[in-house]
Amino acid sequence: MPFIPHTKADVASMLAVVGAADIDELFDEIPANLRARDSGDGDAAGLTEMETLRRMAERARADETGPCFLGAGAYDHHIPSAVWDIAGRGEFMTAYTPYQAEASQGTLQLVYEFQTMMSELTGMDVCNASVYDGGSGLAESILMAVRAGERRRTGGRAGSRPRAGGSRRVVLAGAVNPLYAAAARNIVGQQGIEISQLPHGENGLADPGLLKDLAEPPAAVVVQQPNFFGLLEDVDAVTDQARECGALTIGCVNPLTLGLLKAPADWGEGGADIACGDGQPLGIPMASGGPSFGFICTRQSLVRQLPGRIVGRTRDLDGKPGFTLTLQAREQHIRRAKATSNICTNQGLLVTAATIYLSLLGPEGLRNVASACHARTRALVAALDLPRRFDSPYFHECVLRLDRPAQPVVEALAARGILGGLALGPYFSDLADCLLVCATEKRTARDIRQFSDSLDDAVRKAA
Amino acid sequence: METIFDLARAERRASAQVPARESIEDLPESALRAEPPGLPEVSELQAVRHYTRLSGNNFSIDTQFYPLGSCTMKYNPRGAHRAASAPGFLDRHPLAPESVSQGFLACLHELQQILQRVTGMGSVSLTPMAGAQGEFAGVAMIRSYHAARGDTGRNQVLVPSTAHGTNPATASMCGCVVREVAVGSDGDVDIEALKAAVGPETAGLMTTNPSTCGLFERRIEEVAAIVHEAGGLLYYDGANLNAVLGKVKPADMGFDVLHLNLHKTFATPHGGGGPGAGPVGAGEVLAPYLPGPMVEKTVDGYRWMEPPETMGRLSAFMGNAGILLRALAYALMLGPEGMRRVGEFATLNANYLATRLQHAGFDIAYPDRRACHEFIVTLARQKRECGVTAMDFAKRLLDYGVHAPTTYFPLLVPECFLIEPTETESKETIDAFVEAMTSVLAEAASNPELVRSAPHTLPSKRLDDVEAARRLDLRWRPAHASHRSDPSTSG
């Protein structure tokens, strides 16, 4: 009986205490017809751990590839060995949500440190203890902005009852990750909130001028930095224009790039109002896209609209500092139908890894990793010798144009063991001949040569 | 209470983690930050020691018993963790072509099938990233179904008054109105109240079975018939599936859609708050609306697919893929036979513990009912007689080295503990818990102040929640450094 410690003698003595003849009798309140139906599963015993590992390792091996030049929201960065040695400790990995604060000071202090680090990276006042991923982070940020808009209309009094009247529309300015946008649409659409897309310009960037032409102010403008094409947006202009038309600015950011790039709180005259994104670049394996974590940072004035758990520093009975979950009146287990979100389980373990990662990298490490990613991508773009689709400055991803549909080329490269980027056709119909490539600090000159050497052959094969 | 920031010194670094700085002169100045972010500057050893020390300030399954009702804190097999940590899985890019993803897709397909068999649902989508997101998918699917039939007036979601907070919160997030249905004195849904609540506005009913009272809803088929006759659909919150795993299938009870909490029933670790995974299963009526992507098997191998009327994706990629792999490894190690034993031994442990606590003088909330995998103890009498609350009792249990049970939930039982021992705990552990409870009971009578001021043996004494919310301190600032302990005592 895997993972069940009972001996026959245990079972007999426990049944005697309960006063039941056998275990089946304990199910006697369940209508017989529900129990009687054949499970249809047979009675096969499970595999041993060795057999299980063998089966799964064989499958895992089948998916191993050569160098990865795919990005688009998941990035192949180096992860310091200490990150998962420590995050993987049973005391972190098998702990529950820190509702019993005195028995969870380790996790609580760590989350407080995480909140501090994310606030430093984004320049914001507060950060939550995670949502699921970049997509849900964007969705929850949009819901926050809409609630905040309703509240502003009522004069912003604390505890005032939000009423209809704020805008239930949000605009995406330029190239926001289409997978985040799709997830966000599916989530906020249930409440009748509309997300509309303002097209990117010929330079691949958001056009702040389009915001001026909006018939009525949206609740928020979303801009991604670097954008989905890897390009650096003029976030100052977008943020200022959003403010001009009475909308909040939601900055969707890659936290690793904030080692170098301007913090969202410093965008434009007044700064972005909400910064969200996916924490995967901070010490988390790509692992098919999950688990990673989403984060939301914001101004102090919006903290009561923030979804998810938040840790605060307080004192114990002896006056000693300690940590506890706070502002729980926003959350589903207290507020139920009136909660800011239904989120309960979050992505705590990944926050643990990211906190250790940021401690090990420090300000200089993060800046240098970001600069190395940029340098490798520049080298890649030079080596591949393909025309760039957009001529704006890029960070660590770049859109290159082929003279044919990109998808078959990606397939042909994969057959050679190279993940050669993302074919953009499925996401942007006018970019079907375009490839979004990325090189992180892990890509060597040899990896890049392997890609460029294989490209001609792959292009011919795909023809 | 030293933080990582207290350990930091300017220009100290973990140099092995810092690559050389590369030129960024081609980037526009206006896009760059003027000042580096205020991240800690520490050595690698300092970081390792600091976070290792913090880990020691946690209770965890690996170190303590967690009789936490509705949370199913069972053993998290290391083998499942290792299986999901194979390099081919960890390094797989989420957008890698199908041609180089057959191993991963085979795993997902196998898990879809296992979950279909266990729940009796015809289709399973694995993408929701937690129970609450699974609930969201389920309610959104129910809405799509009604909308597709032109049945646009159905905006009410019914939940029993004992429901988890996520149920009403999810219904709101889906733009629905929540209507609570009373629970009778026997713990089952009040059938007359349900009949009065259903109508042309009913979108559906969300419920667990066993309920959050730890009781099997005996008239579940009647409940299903009432909701279905009124034109609504039934949502099964899988939070309590561990109780009946391998014994009863939610589809047979009349449910149309459900989610499972793989971080409960399928033993994936809770991670100090997450990640989880909340796959959604649906019968024929709702299967077309499931979220994508799902995996199908074709003659050419495995491929991604979207159900015909899919509600679309809820995450950027494939949900919490790594958790799905752990759940698969766990299911493979159990096999169908082991799966059935989960429900059996979870139920045996709960009934044994309930009986022993009753004999020790505790009040069980539903003494005439059979406990499922969890049950409720009410400390209302102790509060009246000794002035010791359930919260005091919970904090004192921490001193005995056991995590407190779930307190003050469900809301309808005063001063309650919801207790779930799970199947992976031995009789000895359960007996030790009974002894701890008995000792605290005696202390509550003889020295109530000792209990009221607990815990006494942990790194912190009772923490002040009220102050935390009143004077928000959500991030470290340099001013905090004045509280620093003597640096000579630090690592």
Coordinates of C-alpha atoms in Angstrom, one line a residue, chain A residues 120-124 138 173 175-176 206 221-227 231-244 247-255 257-277 295 297 299, chain B residues 29-34:
Chain A
E120 CA 12.7 47.9 -5.4
L121 CA 12.8 46.5 -9.0
T122 CA 9.6 48.2 -10.0
G123 CA 9.9 51.3 -7.8
M124 CA 6.5 50.6 -6.5
L138 CA -2.3 40.9 -16.3
A173 CA -1.1 49.7 -26.5
A175 CA 2.6 44.5 -28.8
V176 CA 1.5 43.0 -25.5
A206 CA 2.8 51.5 -29.4
V221 CA -3.7 51.4 -20.7
V222 CA -1.5 48.4 -20.8
V223 CA 2.0 48.7 -22.2
Q224 CA 4.6 45.9 -22.1
Q225 CA 8.3 46.7 -21.7
P226 CA 10.2 45.2 -23.5
N227 CA 7.3 44.5 -25.8
L231 CA 11.5 46.2 -28.6
L232 CA 11.9 49.0 -26.1
E233 CA 8.7 51.0 -25.9
D234 CA 8.7 54.8 -25.3
V235 CA 7.0 54.0 -21.9
D236 CA 7.3 57.7 -20.8
A237 CA 5.2 58.9 -23.7
V238 CA 2.6 56.1 -23.2
T239 CA 2.3 56.7 -19.5
D240 CA 2.0 60.4 -19.8
Q241 CA -0.6 60.1 -22.5
A242 CA -2.6 57.5 -20.5
R243 CA -2.6 60.0 -17.6
E244 CA -3.7 62.7 -19.9
A247 CA -6.6 56.2 -17.5
L248 CA -4.3 54.2 -15.2
T249 CA -1.1 52.8 -16.7
I250 CA -0.4 49.0 -16.3
G251 CA 3.2 48.2 -17.1
C252 CA 3.7 44.5 -18.0
V253 CA 7.4 43.9 -17.4
N254 CA 10.1 41.2 -17.4
P255 CA 11.6 41.5 -13.9
T257 CA 15.3 43.3 -17.4
L258 CA 14.6 45.8 -14.6
G259 CA 18.2 45.3 -13.5
L260 CA 18.9 47.7 -16.3
L261 CA 15.6 49.2 -17.5
K262 CA 13.8 52.1 -15.9
A263 CA 11.5 51.1 -13.1
P264 CA 7.7 51.4 -14.0
A265 CA 7.3 53.9 -11.1
D266 CA 9.6 56.2 -12.9
W267 CA 7.8 56.1 -16.3
G268 CA 6.8 59.5 -17.6
E269 CA 5.9 62.3 -15.2
G270 CA 3.9 60.3 -12.7
G271 CA 4.9 56.7 -13.2
A272 CA 2.9 53.6 -14.0
D273 CA 0.2 52.8 -11.5
I274 CA 0.5 49.0 -11.6
A275 CA 3.4 46.8 -12.6
C276 CA 2.8 43.2 -13.4
G277 CA 4.5 40.3 -15.1
F295 CA 3.4 39.4 -9.6
C297 CA 3.1 45.7 -7.7
R299 CA 1.0 52.3 -5.3
Chain B
E29 CA 19.4 56.3 -22.3
S30 CA 15.7 57.1 -21.7
A31 CA 14.8 53.5 -21.3
L32 CA 17.5 52.8 -18.6
R33 CA 17.2 53.2 -14.9
A34 CA 19.3 55.9 -13.3

